[in-house]
Amino acid sequence: HVQLVESGGGSVQAGGSLRLSCTRSGDTLASECMGWSRQAPGKEREGVAMIDRFGATDYANSVKGRFTISRDKDTLYLQMSNLKPEDTAMYSCGTDVYLLCTVDATQGQFGYRGQGTQVTVS
């Protein structure tokens, strides 16, 4: 079993920055792929960024050049810069074993996902 706990969300003005963190505990999954997804009110969940066990990353087109995903041992990060109002959503971290650790392949769906942290951009 895997536990994931996010932190770092908040309210920020457009153009601002936030860094989200996700602490993982419990079992370690073989070929572990980790990532962030988000869901805005009335919209479907979408993948934001993914990182595999070797550090290879992949991003949704909407956040490329503005968001950076990274990991350090049991913590996953999402550095968000130049935030826009359309980035407002509940952000969740997740992990699972995938054939391809990319945003398109995972579609923001994780076998294990945290409760989320709210990001509001005005």
C-alpha atoms as a PDB file:
ATOM      1  CA  HIS A   1       0.000   0.000   0.000  1.00  0.00           C
ATOM      2  CA  VAL A   2       1.175   3.526  -0.852  1.00  0.00           C
ATOM      3  CA  GLN A   3       0.279   6.732   0.980  1.00  0.00           C
ATOM      4  CA  LEU A   4       0.623  10.146  -0.664  1.00  0.00           C
ATOM      5  CA  VAL A   5       0.219  13.524   1.042  1.00  0.00           C
ATOM      6  CA  GLU A   6       0.337  16.806  -0.856  1.00  0.00           C
ATOM      7  CA  SER A   7       1.166  20.265   0.470  1.00  0.00           C
ATOM      8  CA  GLY A   8       2.072  23.715  -0.787  1.00  0.00           C
ATOM      9  CA  GLY A   9      -1.138  24.850  -2.423  1.00  0.00           C
ATOM     10  CA  GLY A  10      -2.609  28.293  -1.895  1.00  0.00           C
ATOM     11  CA  SER A  11      -3.843  31.461  -3.505  1.00  0.00           C
ATOM     12  CA  VAL A  12      -1.615  33.506  -5.758  1.00  0.00           C
ATOM     13  CA  GLN A  13      -1.957  36.293  -8.291  1.00  0.00           C
ATOM     14  CA  ALA A  14      -1.493  35.647 -11.981  1.00  0.00           C
ATOM     15  CA  GLY A  15       2.187  35.563 -12.841  1.00  0.00           C
ATOM     16  CA  GLY A  16       3.118  34.257  -9.424  1.00  0.00           C
ATOM     17  CA  SER A  17       4.722  30.994  -8.371  1.00  0.00           C
ATOM     18  CA  LEU A  18       4.019  28.073  -6.064  1.00  0.00           C
ATOM     19  CA  ARG A  19       5.821  24.851  -5.234  1.00  0.00           C
ATOM     20  CA  LEU A  20       3.807  21.768  -4.451  1.00  0.00           C
ATOM     21  CA  SER A  21       5.228  18.837  -2.526  1.00  0.00           C
ATOM     22  CA  CYS A  22       4.060  15.257  -2.241  1.00  0.00           C
ATOM     23  CA  THR A  23       5.427  12.918   0.383  1.00  0.00           C
ATOM     24  CA  ARG A  24       5.202   9.203  -0.348  1.00  0.00           C
ATOM     25  CA  SER A  25       5.288   6.448   2.234  1.00  0.00           C
ATOM     26  CA  GLY A  26       4.527   2.760   2.285  1.00  0.00           C
ATOM     27  CA  ASP A  27       5.382   0.226  -0.375  1.00  0.00           C
ATOM     28  CA  THR A  28       7.729   0.988  -3.234  1.00  0.00           C
ATOM     29  CA  LEU A  29       6.366   0.041  -6.630  1.00  0.00           C
ATOM     30  CA  ALA A  30       8.661  -1.545  -9.195  1.00  0.00           C
ATOM     31  CA  SER A  31       9.302   0.721 -12.202  1.00  0.00           C
ATOM     32  CA  GLU A  32       7.552   3.476 -10.297  1.00  0.00           C
ATOM     33  CA  CYS A  33       6.178   6.365 -12.259  1.00  0.00           C
ATOM     34  CA  MET A  34       4.977   9.434 -10.381  1.00  0.00           C
ATOM     35  CA  GLY A  35       3.143  12.522 -11.454  1.00  0.00           C
ATOM     36  CA  TRP A  36       0.690  15.331 -10.877  1.00  0.00           C
ATOM     37  CA  SER A  37      -2.824  15.712 -12.125  1.00  0.00           C
ATOM     38  CA  ARG A  38      -5.427  18.426 -11.562  1.00  0.00           C
ATOM     39  CA  GLN A  39      -9.148  18.846 -11.639  1.00  0.00           C
ATOM     40  CA  ALA A  40     -10.996  22.120 -11.892  1.00  0.00           C
ATOM     41  CA  PRO A  41     -14.681  22.425 -10.883  1.00  0.00           C
ATOM     42  CA  GLY A  42     -16.915  21.030 -13.598  1.00  0.00           C
ATOM     43  CA  LYS A  43     -14.004  19.686 -15.621  1.00  0.00           C
ATOM     44  CA  GLU A  44     -12.428  16.287 -16.065  1.00  0.00           C
ATOM     45  CA  ARG A  45      -9.167  15.375 -14.349  1.00  0.00           C
ATOM     46  CA  GLU A  46      -6.162  16.033 -16.535  1.00  0.00           C
ATOM     47  CA  GLY A  47      -2.546  15.011 -16.338  1.00  0.00           C
ATOM     48  CA  VAL A  48      -0.067  17.797 -15.686  1.00  0.00           C
ATOM     49  CA  ALA A  49       3.404  16.284 -15.399  1.00  0.00           C
ATOM     50  CA  MET A  50       5.060  12.885 -15.041  1.00  0.00           C
ATOM     51  CA  ILE A  51       8.480  11.651 -13.984  1.00  0.00           C
ATOM     52  CA  ASP A  52       9.838   8.125 -14.165  1.00  0.00           C
ATOM     53  CA  ARG A  53      12.311   6.378 -11.875  1.00  0.00           C
ATOM     54  CA  PHE A  54      15.207   7.529 -14.066  1.00  0.00           C
ATOM     55  CA  GLY A  55      14.197  11.197 -13.911  1.00  0.00           C
ATOM     56  CA  ALA A  56      12.735  11.473 -17.390  1.00  0.00           C
ATOM     57  CA  THR A  57       9.908  14.012 -17.432  1.00  0.00           C
ATOM     58  CA  ASP A  58       6.861  14.761 -19.524  1.00  0.00           C
ATOM     59  CA  TYR A  59       4.424  17.677 -19.404  1.00  0.00           C
ATOM     60  CA  ALA A  60       1.022  18.653 -20.661  1.00  0.00           C
ATOM     61  CA  ASN A  61       1.289  21.224 -23.434  1.00  0.00           C
ATOM     62  CA  SER A  62      -0.589  23.762 -21.313  1.00  0.00           C
ATOM     63  CA  VAL A  63       2.157  23.841 -18.657  1.00  0.00           C
ATOM     64  CA  LYS A  64       5.324  23.287 -20.687  1.00  0.00           C
ATOM     65  CA  GLY A  65       7.918  25.930 -19.931  1.00  0.00           C
ATOM     66  CA  ARG A  66       6.097  27.027 -16.772  1.00  0.00           C
ATOM     67  CA  PHE A  67       5.986  23.926 -14.556  1.00  0.00           C
ATOM     68  CA  THR A  68       8.860  21.685 -13.485  1.00  0.00           C
ATOM     69  CA  ILE A  69       8.437  18.265 -11.916  1.00  0.00           C
ATOM     70  CA  SER A  70      11.202  16.720  -9.833  1.00  0.00           C
ATOM     71  CA  ARG A  71      11.652  14.042  -7.210  1.00  0.00           C
ATOM     72  CA  ASP A  72      14.009  13.455  -4.316  1.00  0.00           C
ATOM     73  CA  LYS A  73      13.865  10.085  -2.608  1.00  0.00           C
ATOM     74  CA  ASP A  74      10.330   9.934  -1.215  1.00  0.00           C
ATOM     75  CA  THR A  75       9.204  13.449  -2.135  1.00  0.00           C
ATOM     76  CA  LEU A  76       7.743  14.653  -5.416  1.00  0.00           C
ATOM     77  CA  TYR A  77       7.715  18.329  -6.318  1.00  0.00           C
ATOM     78  CA  LEU A  78       5.941  20.563  -8.801  1.00  0.00           C
ATOM     79  CA  GLN A  79       7.423  24.013  -9.250  1.00  0.00           C
ATOM     80  CA  MET A  80       4.834  26.229 -10.889  1.00  0.00           C
ATOM     81  CA  SER A  81       5.772  29.592 -12.349  1.00  0.00           C
ATOM     82  CA  ASN A  82       3.958  32.254 -14.368  1.00  0.00           C
ATOM     83  CA  LEU A  83       0.674  30.905 -13.048  1.00  0.00           C
ATOM     84  CA  LYS A  84      -2.514  31.704 -14.943  1.00  0.00           C
ATOM     85  CA  PRO A  85      -6.142  31.769 -13.772  1.00  0.00           C
ATOM     86  CA  GLU A  86      -6.769  28.646 -15.857  1.00  0.00           C
ATOM     87  CA  ASP A  87      -4.293  26.782 -13.635  1.00  0.00           C
ATOM     88  CA  THR A  88      -6.801  27.013 -10.786  1.00  0.00           C
ATOM     89  CA  ALA A  89      -7.634  23.470  -9.710  1.00  0.00           C
ATOM     90  CA  MET A  90      -7.205  20.796  -7.080  1.00  0.00           C
ATOM     91  CA  TYR A  91      -3.777  19.292  -7.678  1.00  0.00           C
ATOM     92  CA  SER A  92      -3.069  15.693  -6.745  1.00  0.00           C
ATOM     93  CA  CYS A  93       0.029  13.578  -6.891  1.00  0.00           C
ATOM     94  CA  GLY A  94      -0.115   9.959  -7.857  1.00  0.00           C
ATOM     95  CA  THR A  95       1.872   6.879  -8.667  1.00  0.00           C
ATOM     96  CA  ASP A  96       1.506   3.531 -10.335  1.00  0.00           C
ATOM     97  CA  VAL A  97       3.260   1.156 -12.697  1.00  0.00           C
ATOM     98  CA  TYR A  98       2.802   2.109 -16.321  1.00  0.00           C
ATOM     99  CA  LEU A  99       4.168   0.885 -19.620  1.00  0.00           C
ATOM    100  CA  LEU A 100       4.809   4.520 -20.582  1.00  0.00           C
ATOM    101  CA  CYS A 101       5.321   7.220 -17.987  1.00  0.00           C
ATOM    102  CA  THR A 102       3.875  10.109 -20.003  1.00  0.00           C
ATOM    103  CA  VAL A 103       0.965  12.495 -19.611  1.00  0.00           C
ATOM    104  CA  ASP A 104      -0.764  11.161 -22.719  1.00  0.00           C
ATOM    105  CA  ALA A 105      -0.374   7.521 -21.673  1.00  0.00           C
ATOM    106  CA  THR A 106      -1.564   8.001 -18.087  1.00  0.00           C
ATOM    107  CA  GLN A 107      -4.231  10.688 -18.670  1.00  0.00           C
ATOM    108  CA  GLY A 108      -3.862  11.835 -15.067  1.00  0.00           C
ATOM    109  CA  GLN A 109      -5.178   8.526 -13.750  1.00  0.00           C
ATOM    110  CA  PHE A 110      -3.243   6.875 -10.935  1.00  0.00           C
ATOM    111  CA  GLY A 111      -3.678   3.660  -9.014  1.00  0.00           C
ATOM    112  CA  TYR A 112      -2.597   5.552  -5.910  1.00  0.00           C
ATOM    113  CA  ARG A 113      -3.483   9.222  -5.498  1.00  0.00           C
ATOM    114  CA  GLY A 114      -3.357  11.716  -2.654  1.00  0.00           C
ATOM    115  CA  GLN A 115      -6.205  13.865  -1.375  1.00  0.00           C
ATOM    116  CA  GLY A 116      -4.987  16.927  -3.222  1.00  0.00           C
ATOM    117  CA  THR A 117      -4.050  20.525  -2.517  1.00  0.00           C
ATOM    118  CA  GLN A 118      -5.965  23.517  -3.848  1.00  0.00           C
ATOM    119  CA  VAL A 119      -4.288  26.057  -6.126  1.00  0.00           C
ATOM    120  CA  THR A 120      -6.178  29.258  -6.853  1.00  0.00           C
ATOM    121  CA  VAL A 121      -4.857  31.854  -9.286  1.00  0.00           C
ATOM    122  CA  SER A 122      -6.599  35.210  -9.586  1.00  0.00           C
END
